[in-house]
XYZ file of C-alpha atoms in Angstrom:
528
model
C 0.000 0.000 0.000
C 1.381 3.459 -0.878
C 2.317 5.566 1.592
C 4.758 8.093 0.519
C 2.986 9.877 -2.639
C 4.385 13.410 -4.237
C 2.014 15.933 -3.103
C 1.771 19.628 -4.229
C -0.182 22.238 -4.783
C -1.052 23.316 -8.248
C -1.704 24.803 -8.581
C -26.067 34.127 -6.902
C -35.865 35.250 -8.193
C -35.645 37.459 -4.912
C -37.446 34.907 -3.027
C -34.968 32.060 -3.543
C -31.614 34.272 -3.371
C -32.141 37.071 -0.633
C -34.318 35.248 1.627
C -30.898 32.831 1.889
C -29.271 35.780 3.653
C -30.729 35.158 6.623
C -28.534 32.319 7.188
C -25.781 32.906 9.558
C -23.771 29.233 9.967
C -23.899 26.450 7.559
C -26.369 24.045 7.578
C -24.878 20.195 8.716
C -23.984 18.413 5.632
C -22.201 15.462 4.581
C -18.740 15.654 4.155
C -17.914 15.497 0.076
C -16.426 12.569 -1.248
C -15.713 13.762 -4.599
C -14.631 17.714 -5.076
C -14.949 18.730 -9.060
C -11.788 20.935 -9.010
C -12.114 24.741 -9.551
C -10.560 24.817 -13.048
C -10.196 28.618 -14.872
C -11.198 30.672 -16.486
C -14.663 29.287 -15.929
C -13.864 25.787 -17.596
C -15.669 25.162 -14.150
C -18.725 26.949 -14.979
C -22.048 26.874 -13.478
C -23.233 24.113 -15.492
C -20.566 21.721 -14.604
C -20.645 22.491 -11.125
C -24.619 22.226 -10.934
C -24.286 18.973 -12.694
C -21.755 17.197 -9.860
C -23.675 19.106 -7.246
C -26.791 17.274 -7.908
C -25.283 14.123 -7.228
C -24.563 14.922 -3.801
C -21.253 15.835 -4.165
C -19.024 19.217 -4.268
C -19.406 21.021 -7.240
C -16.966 23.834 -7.895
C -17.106 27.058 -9.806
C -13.624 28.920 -10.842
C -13.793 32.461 -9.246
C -10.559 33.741 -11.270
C -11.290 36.434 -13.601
C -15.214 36.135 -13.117
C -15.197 39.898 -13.514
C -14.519 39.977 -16.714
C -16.384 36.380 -17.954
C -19.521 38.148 -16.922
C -19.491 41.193 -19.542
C -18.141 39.457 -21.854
C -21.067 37.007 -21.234
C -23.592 40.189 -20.815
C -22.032 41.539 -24.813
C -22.113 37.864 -25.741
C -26.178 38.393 -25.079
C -26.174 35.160 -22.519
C -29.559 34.676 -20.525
C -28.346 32.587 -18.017
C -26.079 35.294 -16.186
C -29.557 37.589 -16.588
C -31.525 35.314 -14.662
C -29.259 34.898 -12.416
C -28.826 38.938 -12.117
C -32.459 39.372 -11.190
C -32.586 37.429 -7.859
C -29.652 40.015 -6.798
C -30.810 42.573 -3.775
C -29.894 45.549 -5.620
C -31.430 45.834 -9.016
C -30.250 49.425 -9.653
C -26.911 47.919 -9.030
C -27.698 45.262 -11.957
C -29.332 47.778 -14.675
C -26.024 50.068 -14.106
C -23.723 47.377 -15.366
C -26.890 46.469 -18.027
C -26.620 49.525 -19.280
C -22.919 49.599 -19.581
C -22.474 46.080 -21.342
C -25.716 44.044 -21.916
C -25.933 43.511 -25.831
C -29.397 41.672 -26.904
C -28.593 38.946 -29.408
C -24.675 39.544 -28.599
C -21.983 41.993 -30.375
C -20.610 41.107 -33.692
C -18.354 38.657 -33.740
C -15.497 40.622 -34.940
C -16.466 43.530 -32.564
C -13.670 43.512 -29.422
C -15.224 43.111 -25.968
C -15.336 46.465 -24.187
C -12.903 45.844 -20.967
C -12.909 46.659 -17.628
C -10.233 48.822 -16.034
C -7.448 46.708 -14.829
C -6.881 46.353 -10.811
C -5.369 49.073 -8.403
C -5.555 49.336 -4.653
C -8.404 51.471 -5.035
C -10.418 50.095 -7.493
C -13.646 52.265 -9.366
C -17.100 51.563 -6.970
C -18.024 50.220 -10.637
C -15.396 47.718 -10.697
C -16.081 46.026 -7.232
C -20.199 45.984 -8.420
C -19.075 43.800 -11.919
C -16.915 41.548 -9.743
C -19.571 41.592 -6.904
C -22.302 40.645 -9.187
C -20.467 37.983 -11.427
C -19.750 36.007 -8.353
C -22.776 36.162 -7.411
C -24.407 34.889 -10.350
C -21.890 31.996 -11.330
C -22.355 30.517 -7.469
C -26.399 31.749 -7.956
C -26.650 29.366 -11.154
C -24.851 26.427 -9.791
C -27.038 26.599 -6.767
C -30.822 26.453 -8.870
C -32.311 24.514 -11.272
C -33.877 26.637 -14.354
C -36.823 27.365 -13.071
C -35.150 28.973 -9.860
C -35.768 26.341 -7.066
C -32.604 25.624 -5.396
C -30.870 21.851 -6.585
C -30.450 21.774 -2.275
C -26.756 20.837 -3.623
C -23.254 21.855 -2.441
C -21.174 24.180 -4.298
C -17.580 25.967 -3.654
C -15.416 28.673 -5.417
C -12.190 27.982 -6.314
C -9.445 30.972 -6.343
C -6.009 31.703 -6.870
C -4.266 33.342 -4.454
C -1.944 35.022 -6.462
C -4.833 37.126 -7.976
C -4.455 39.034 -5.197
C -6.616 42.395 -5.804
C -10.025 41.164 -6.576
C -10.519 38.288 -3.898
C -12.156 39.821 -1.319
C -15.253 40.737 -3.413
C -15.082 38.089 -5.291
C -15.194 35.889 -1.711
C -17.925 38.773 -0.772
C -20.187 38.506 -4.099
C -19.871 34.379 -3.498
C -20.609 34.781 -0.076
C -24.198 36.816 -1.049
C -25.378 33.323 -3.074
C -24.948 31.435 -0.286
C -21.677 29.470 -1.412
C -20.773 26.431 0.608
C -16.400 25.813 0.249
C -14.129 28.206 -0.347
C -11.107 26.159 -2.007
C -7.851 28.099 -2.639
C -4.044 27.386 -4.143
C -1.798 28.915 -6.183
C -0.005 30.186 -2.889
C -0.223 30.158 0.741
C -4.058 32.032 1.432
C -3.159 32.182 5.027
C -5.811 35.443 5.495
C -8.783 34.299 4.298
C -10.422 31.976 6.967
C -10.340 35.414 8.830
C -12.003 37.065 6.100
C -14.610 34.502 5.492
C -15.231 35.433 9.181
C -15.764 38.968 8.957
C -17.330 39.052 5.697
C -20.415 36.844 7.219
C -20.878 39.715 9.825
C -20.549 42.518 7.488
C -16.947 43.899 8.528
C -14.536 45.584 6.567
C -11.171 43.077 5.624
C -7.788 44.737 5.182
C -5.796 42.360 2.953
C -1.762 42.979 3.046
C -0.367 42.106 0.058
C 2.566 40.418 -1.511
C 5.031 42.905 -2.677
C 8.465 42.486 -4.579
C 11.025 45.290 -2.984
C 10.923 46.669 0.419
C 8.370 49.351 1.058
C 9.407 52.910 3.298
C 9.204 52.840 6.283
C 5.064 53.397 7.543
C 4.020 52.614 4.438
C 1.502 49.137 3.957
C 0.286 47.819 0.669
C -2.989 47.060 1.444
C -6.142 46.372 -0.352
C -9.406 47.082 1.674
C -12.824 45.959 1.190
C -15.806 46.805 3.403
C -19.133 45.812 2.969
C -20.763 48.587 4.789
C -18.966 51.121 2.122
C -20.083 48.709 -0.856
C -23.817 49.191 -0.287
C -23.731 52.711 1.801
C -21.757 53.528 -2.228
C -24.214 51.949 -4.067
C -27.041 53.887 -2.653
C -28.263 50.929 -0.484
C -26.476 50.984 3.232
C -28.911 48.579 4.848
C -28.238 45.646 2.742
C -24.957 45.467 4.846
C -26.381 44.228 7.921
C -27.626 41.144 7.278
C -25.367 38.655 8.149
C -24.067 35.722 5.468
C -23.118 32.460 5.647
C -19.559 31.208 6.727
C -18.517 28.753 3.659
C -16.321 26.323 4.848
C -12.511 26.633 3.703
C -10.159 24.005 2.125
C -6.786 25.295 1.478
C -4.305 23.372 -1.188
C -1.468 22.283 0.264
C 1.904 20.714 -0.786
C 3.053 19.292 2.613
C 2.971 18.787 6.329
C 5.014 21.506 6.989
C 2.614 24.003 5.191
C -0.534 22.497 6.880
C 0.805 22.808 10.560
C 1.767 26.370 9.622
C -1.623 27.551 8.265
C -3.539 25.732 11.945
C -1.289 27.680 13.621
C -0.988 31.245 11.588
C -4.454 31.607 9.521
C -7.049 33.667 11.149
C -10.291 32.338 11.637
C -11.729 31.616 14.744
C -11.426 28.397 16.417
C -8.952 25.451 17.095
C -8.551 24.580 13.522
C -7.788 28.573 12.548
C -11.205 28.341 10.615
C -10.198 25.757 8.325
C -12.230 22.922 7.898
C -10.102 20.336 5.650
C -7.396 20.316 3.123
C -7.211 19.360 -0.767
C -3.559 17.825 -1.324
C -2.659 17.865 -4.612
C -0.073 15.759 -7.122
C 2.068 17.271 -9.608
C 0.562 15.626 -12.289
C -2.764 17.797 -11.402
C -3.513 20.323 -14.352
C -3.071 23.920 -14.007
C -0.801 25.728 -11.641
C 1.783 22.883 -9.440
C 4.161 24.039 -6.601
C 7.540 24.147 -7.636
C 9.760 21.614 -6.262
C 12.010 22.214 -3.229
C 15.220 23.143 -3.064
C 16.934 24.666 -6.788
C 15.167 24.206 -9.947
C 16.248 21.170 -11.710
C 14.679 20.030 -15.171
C 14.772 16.711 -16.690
C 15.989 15.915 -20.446
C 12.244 17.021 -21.608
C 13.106 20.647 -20.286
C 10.303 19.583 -17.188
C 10.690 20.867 -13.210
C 12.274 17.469 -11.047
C 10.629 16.580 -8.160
C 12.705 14.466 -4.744
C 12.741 13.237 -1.776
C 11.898 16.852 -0.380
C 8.548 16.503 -2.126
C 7.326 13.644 -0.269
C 4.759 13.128 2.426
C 3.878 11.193 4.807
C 0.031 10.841 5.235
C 0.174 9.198 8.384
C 1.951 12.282 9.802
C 0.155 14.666 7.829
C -3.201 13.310 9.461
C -1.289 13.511 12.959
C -0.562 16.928 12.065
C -4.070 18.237 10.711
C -5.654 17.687 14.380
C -7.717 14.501 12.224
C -9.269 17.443 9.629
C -10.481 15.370 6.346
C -8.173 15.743 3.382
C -9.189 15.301 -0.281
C -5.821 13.862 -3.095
C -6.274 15.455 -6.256
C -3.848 14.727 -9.616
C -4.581 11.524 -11.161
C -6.238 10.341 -8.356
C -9.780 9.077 -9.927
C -9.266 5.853 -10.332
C -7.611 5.837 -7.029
C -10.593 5.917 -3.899
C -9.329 2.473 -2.644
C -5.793 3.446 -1.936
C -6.930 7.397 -1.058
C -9.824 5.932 1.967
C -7.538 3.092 2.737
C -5.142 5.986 3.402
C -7.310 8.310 5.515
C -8.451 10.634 3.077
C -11.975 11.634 2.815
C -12.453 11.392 -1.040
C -10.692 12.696 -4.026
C -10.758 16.026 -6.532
C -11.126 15.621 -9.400
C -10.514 17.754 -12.481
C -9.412 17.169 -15.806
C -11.792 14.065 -16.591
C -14.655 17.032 -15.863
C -12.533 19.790 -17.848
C -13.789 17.694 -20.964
C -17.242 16.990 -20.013
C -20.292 18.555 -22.290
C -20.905 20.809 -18.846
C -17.630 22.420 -18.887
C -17.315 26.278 -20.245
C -14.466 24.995 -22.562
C -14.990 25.781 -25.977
C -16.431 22.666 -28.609
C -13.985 23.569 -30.989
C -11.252 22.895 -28.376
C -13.240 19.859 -26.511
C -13.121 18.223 -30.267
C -9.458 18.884 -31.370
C -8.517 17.658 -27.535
C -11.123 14.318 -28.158
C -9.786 14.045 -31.364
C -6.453 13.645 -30.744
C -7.175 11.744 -27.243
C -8.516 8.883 -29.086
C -6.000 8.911 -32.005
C -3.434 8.732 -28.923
C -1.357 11.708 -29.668
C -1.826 13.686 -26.732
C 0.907 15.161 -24.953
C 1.405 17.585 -21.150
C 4.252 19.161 -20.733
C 4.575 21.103 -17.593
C 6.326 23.608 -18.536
C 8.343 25.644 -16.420
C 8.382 29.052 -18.016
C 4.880 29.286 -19.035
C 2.862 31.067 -16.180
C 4.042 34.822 -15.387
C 4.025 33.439 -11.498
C 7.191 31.617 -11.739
C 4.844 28.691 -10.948
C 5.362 25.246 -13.002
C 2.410 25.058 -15.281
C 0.771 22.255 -17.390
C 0.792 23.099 -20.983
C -1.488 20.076 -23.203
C 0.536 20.376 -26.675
C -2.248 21.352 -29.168
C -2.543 23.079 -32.623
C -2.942 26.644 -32.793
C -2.860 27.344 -29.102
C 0.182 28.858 -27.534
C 1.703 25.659 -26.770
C 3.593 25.906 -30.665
C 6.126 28.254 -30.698
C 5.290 29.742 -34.164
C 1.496 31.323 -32.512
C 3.714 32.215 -29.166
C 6.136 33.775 -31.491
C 3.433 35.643 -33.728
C 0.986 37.258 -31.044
C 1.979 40.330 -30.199
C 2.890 40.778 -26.358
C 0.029 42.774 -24.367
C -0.724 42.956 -20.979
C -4.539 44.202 -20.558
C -6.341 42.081 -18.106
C -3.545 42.247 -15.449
C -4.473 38.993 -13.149
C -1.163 37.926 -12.886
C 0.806 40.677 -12.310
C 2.961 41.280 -9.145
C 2.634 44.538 -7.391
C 6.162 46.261 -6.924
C 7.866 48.985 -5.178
C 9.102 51.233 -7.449
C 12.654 53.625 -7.097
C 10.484 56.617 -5.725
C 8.998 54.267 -3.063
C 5.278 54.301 -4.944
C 3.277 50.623 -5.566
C 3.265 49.768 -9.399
C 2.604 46.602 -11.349
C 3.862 44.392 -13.721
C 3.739 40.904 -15.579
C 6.563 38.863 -17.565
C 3.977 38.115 -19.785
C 4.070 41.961 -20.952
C 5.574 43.995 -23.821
C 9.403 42.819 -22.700
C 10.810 46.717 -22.786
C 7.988 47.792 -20.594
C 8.856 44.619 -18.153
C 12.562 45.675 -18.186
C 11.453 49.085 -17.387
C 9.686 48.746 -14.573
C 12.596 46.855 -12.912
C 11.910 43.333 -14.261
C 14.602 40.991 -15.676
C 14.724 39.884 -19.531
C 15.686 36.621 -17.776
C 12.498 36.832 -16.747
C 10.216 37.174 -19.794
C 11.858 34.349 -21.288
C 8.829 31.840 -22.624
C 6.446 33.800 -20.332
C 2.826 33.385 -22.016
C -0.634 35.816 -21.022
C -2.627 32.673 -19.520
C -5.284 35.554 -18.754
C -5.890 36.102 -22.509
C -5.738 33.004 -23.074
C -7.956 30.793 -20.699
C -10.518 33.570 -21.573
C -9.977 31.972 -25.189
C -10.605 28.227 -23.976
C -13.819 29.819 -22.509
C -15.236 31.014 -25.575
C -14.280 34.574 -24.754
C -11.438 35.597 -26.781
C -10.639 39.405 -27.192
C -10.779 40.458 -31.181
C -7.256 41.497 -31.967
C -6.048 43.593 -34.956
C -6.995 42.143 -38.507
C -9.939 40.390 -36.984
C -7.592 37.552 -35.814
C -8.711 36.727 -32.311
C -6.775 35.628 -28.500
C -5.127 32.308 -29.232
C -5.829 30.028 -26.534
C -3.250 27.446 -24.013
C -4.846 24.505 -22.991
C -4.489 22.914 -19.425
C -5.359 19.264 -18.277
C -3.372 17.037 -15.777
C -1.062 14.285 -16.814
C -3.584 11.818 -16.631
C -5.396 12.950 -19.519
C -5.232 9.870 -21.486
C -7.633 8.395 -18.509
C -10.411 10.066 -19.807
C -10.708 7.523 -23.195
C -12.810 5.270 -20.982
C -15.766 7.998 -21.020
C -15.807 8.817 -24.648
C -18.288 7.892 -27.221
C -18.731 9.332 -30.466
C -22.281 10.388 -31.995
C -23.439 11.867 -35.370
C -19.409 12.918 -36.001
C -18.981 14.280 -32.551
C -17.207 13.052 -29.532
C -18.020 13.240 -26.010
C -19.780 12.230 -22.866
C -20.947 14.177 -19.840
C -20.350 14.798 -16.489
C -22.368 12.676 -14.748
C -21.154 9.289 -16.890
C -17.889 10.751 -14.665
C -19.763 10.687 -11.800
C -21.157 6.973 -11.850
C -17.650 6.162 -12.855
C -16.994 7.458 -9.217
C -18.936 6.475 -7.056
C -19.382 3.235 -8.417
C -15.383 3.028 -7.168
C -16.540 4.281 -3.727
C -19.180 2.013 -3.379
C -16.940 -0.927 -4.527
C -14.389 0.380 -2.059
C -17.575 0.942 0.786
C -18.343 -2.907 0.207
C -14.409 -3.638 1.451
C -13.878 -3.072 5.290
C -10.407 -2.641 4.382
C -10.664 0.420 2.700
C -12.809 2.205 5.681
C-alpha cells in the first residue's frame, strides 16, 4: 500500500436568493467525497458544477477572472447570467452594469469586448459591483435549477491566491449566493479563513499584500474591502447588515510543513484557525503545481524534477491536521481504494470534468482535444516558463494554441487584463505593477529581468480563449488560446463515445464512474 505519494499544490428570483441571507452558519452536511476541481477561467462553470452538485457531491465554480467572464457574457447576449442577475438585492446595481455592457442577441463577432479597467488598490465603486455581481451569479446558477428552485446541492469557489486584488469581493459577491467551500491554491491564502469570518458579519477586511522590494518605512500595501462602504456607495447601506453564511474553507497544500503552519498562523476563529479540511494535490494535477524544493532542476524534456523533499507522509500529515479530512487530487480518480484506505476523505477531481459537455471549454477545443485523445497523440508538458508566477504550469501540446512556438512567437505581447501581475515597489517608493507576460521593454522598465520574460505566455488572454471569450485582436484575428489538463489525460478515453461525427460524454457518466469506485471500495472493510 502506498504511503509516501508526491504531493503539491497546483496549482447568486428574490425569493430564492435574498431570503438565503438570513442564514448565519452552515447548515450540517455530509462531508464530500468527490470535489470537481475549480478549473479557470470558468472551464468550471455553473453548469458543470450544478451537474456534480446534484449528485450529492461538491461542485466547484472557478472564481478567477469572473469579472470579466460576466461582460463578456452580458455583450455575448447570454440569458443565463440575466436570470441569475435578477434574484440580486440591488437591481439598480444590476441595470447600471446592463446599461454599460448588456448587448441583446450579442456583439458582432469581430467587434472587441469592451474591458474593464485593470486592478489598483483602489479600485472604481463600478469595478467592485461587476466583480460583486459575477460572483454572485456563477455561485447563484450552480445553486438552482432553471426554473429557480434551489438543486439543495453543495457548491464551492475555487481561487487563486496570487490574484491578489479582486478576492475579497469576489469571496464577498460568493458569499451573497450562499456558497458552501471556499477552495484556494496557487499560494499560501493564510488570510482568508479570517475574512470569510468577517465578511459573514458585514466587517470591513484589510488584505496585506505580496510585494516584490521593500516598502518605506510606515508605508503598507494594502487592499481594503468593506461591505458597509459597498452598499452605503451603491445607494443601499442597509443591505450590509444582514449577516451571510460562513462557507467552509479548504486550502491546497503541498506538505505537512505548510498544513501545521496555516492551523497555527491563519485567522479564523477556532482550534482549527477556521479551516475545515485540506485538498492535497499531485504534480501531475492540471493547471498551476508548486515548484519543487530546493533549486530548480529540469529533466531531459526541459520539465521541473521533483525528490525526496517533495514527499509526504500521510500518516503524519493526518497527525498533524488535528484529524481534519483531506481530499488527493492529480490523477487520483481511479484511485478511492488506496486514497480511503489511506485516511483521506475522497478525491478532486478535475481534468476528466474539464472535458465533459458541462464544462465552459470551448467545442472547438473539446473536439481537437477528443480528437487527438482517441488517435493517442496527446501530450502535457509542464512547462516551467509558461505562467508569469514563476509557478510550473501544465501546458497540453495542441494546434494553434500557444503551446507551438510559431502562434507564441506571432501574437503580439500585451498585458490588458492584469491577473497575474505582481505589485512592486518602485525607485520613488510608490506601488506599481507588472507581468513577464508583458511587452518585454515595458517589463525591463519597470525593474523586471529579460531573464524573466523568457517563454512567459498571457494565460489571462488566453484561458478567456478556452472559454469562448477571446478578445478580437487587430486584422480580426482573435486571442489564441493554451490549454491545461493534468497528466492523466489519457484516462479520460474510458468515457468517450462518439455520436453523429462528434465526440463526447458528460459529467455525470464521470460521476457513476466514481462512485461506483466508492461504493466498490464501501463494500471492502479494508478500505474504511
Amino acid at each position: 500500500m502506498l504511503r509516501f505519494i508526491y504531493l503539491f499544490g497546483c496549482l447568486l428570483s428574490m425569493s430564492h436568493g435574498w431570503s438565503s441571507l438570513q442564514m448565519t452558519t452552515a447548515l450540517p452536511q455530509p462531508l464530500p467525497r468527490i470535489i470537481q476541481g475549480g478549473m479557470g477561467i470558468r472551464i468550471s462553470n455553473w453548469r458543470l458544477a450544478r451537474e456534480v452538485s446534484k449528485r450529492g457531491e461538491l461542485g466547484v465554480i472557478s472564481g478567477t477572472a469572473m469579472d470579466t467572464i460576466l461582460v463578456r457574457s452580458l455583450q455575448s447576449g447570454d440569458g443565463d447570467m440575466l436570470r441569475a442577475l435578477r434574484h440580486f438585492p440591488d437591481q439598480d446595481m444590476v441595470q447600471r452594469v446592463l446599461d454599460r455592457y448588456y448587448i441583446p442577441g450579442g456583439k458582432h463577432a469581430n467587434k472587441p469586448f469592451k474591458s474593464l479597467p485593470m486592478w489598483t488598490l483602489t479600485p472604481s465603486q463600478a469595478l467592485l459591483e461587476v466583480t460583486v455581481l459575477a460572483n454572485f451569479a456563477e455561485v447563484w446558477l450552480a445553486k438552482h435549477n432553471d426554473d429557480g428552485t434551489s438543486t439543495g446541492g453543495m457548491v464551492g469557489i475555487n481561487l487563486l491566491t496570487k490574484v491578489q486584488l479582486p478576492t475579497l469581493p469576489s469571496l464577498y459577491g460568493a458569499m451573497l449566493a450562499d456558497v458552501d467551500y471556499v477552495i484556494m491554491g496557487a499560494g499560501i491564502p493564510m488570510a482568508i479563513p479570517g475574512f470569510l469570518d468577517r465578511l459573514a458579519q458585514g466587517e470591513a477586511c484589510s488584505m496585506s499584500l505580496d510585494v516584490e522590494g521593500k516598502l518605506p518605512t510606515g508605508m503598507a500595501a494594502t487592499f481594503h474591502f468593506s461591505p458597509a462602504e459597498f452598499w452605503a456607495n451603491a445607494g443601499k447601506p442597509a443591505l450590509s447588515s444582514t449577516p451571510l453564511q460562513r462557507p467552509s474553507f479548504l486550502p491546497i497544500v503541498s506538505s505537512v510543513v505548510l498544513a501545521q503552519s496555516m492551523l497555527k498562523r491563519a485567522t479564523g476563529a477556532g482550534p482549527t484557525r477556521g479551516i475545515q479540511g485540506f485538498v492535497i494535490e499531485l504534480p501531475t494535477a492540471g493547471g498551476h503545481n508548486a515548484p519543487p524544493r530546493g533549486s530548480m532542476q529540469l529533466n531531459e524534456l526541459g520539465e521541473p524534477v521533483y525528490g525526496p523533499k517533495d514527499q509526504v507522509d500521510l500518516q503524519q500529515f493526518q497527525q498533524a491536521t488535528q484529524g481534519l479530512p483531506f481530499w488527493l487530487a492529480g490523477s487520483c480518480a481511479d484511485k478511492f481504494h488506496q486514497v480511503l484506505a489511506m485516511g483521506g476523505q475522497g478525491i478532486q477531481v478535475g481534468t476528466a470534468f474539464a472535458l465533459a459537455n458541462e464544462s465552459g471549454m470551448t467545442d472547438h477545443v473539446r473536439q481537437s482535444t477528443l480528437q487527438r485523445l482517441m488517435n493517442d497523440s496527446t501530450q502535457v508538458f509542464t512547462d516551467p516558463h509558461a505562467s508569469p508566477t514563476g509557478f510550473p504550469f501544465k501546458v497540453l501540446q495542441i494546434p494553434d494554441t500557444l503551446s507551438e512556438t510559431n502562434v507564441y512567437e506571432q501574437r503580439p505581447r500585451v498585458c490588458n487584463l492584469g491577473y497575474l501581475r505582481t505589485p512592486f515597489v518602485t525607485e520613488q517608493g510608490t506601488i506599481n505593477f507588472r507581468c513577464a507576460a508583458e511587452p518585454v521593454d515595458a517589463y525591463i522598465k519597470k525593474g523586471g529581468t529579460l531573464e524573466a520574460t523568457e517563454g512567459r505566455k498571457c494565460l489571462c488572454n488566453a484561458l478567456c480563449a478556452d472559454a469562448g471569450y477571446p478578445q478580437v485582436l487587430s486584422g480580426n484575428k482573435k486571442e489564441p488560446g493554451l490549454v491545461t489538463m493534468g497528466d492523466d489525460v489519457a484516462f479520460c478515453r474510458r468515457f468517450v463515445k462518439q455520436d453523429e461525427g462528434k465526440w463526447g460524454y458528460s459529467a455525470n457518466d464521470v460521476m457513476d464512474y466514481l462512485l461506483k469506485e466508492y461504493e466498490t471500495c464501501a463494500r471492502d472493510s479494508a478500505c474504511l
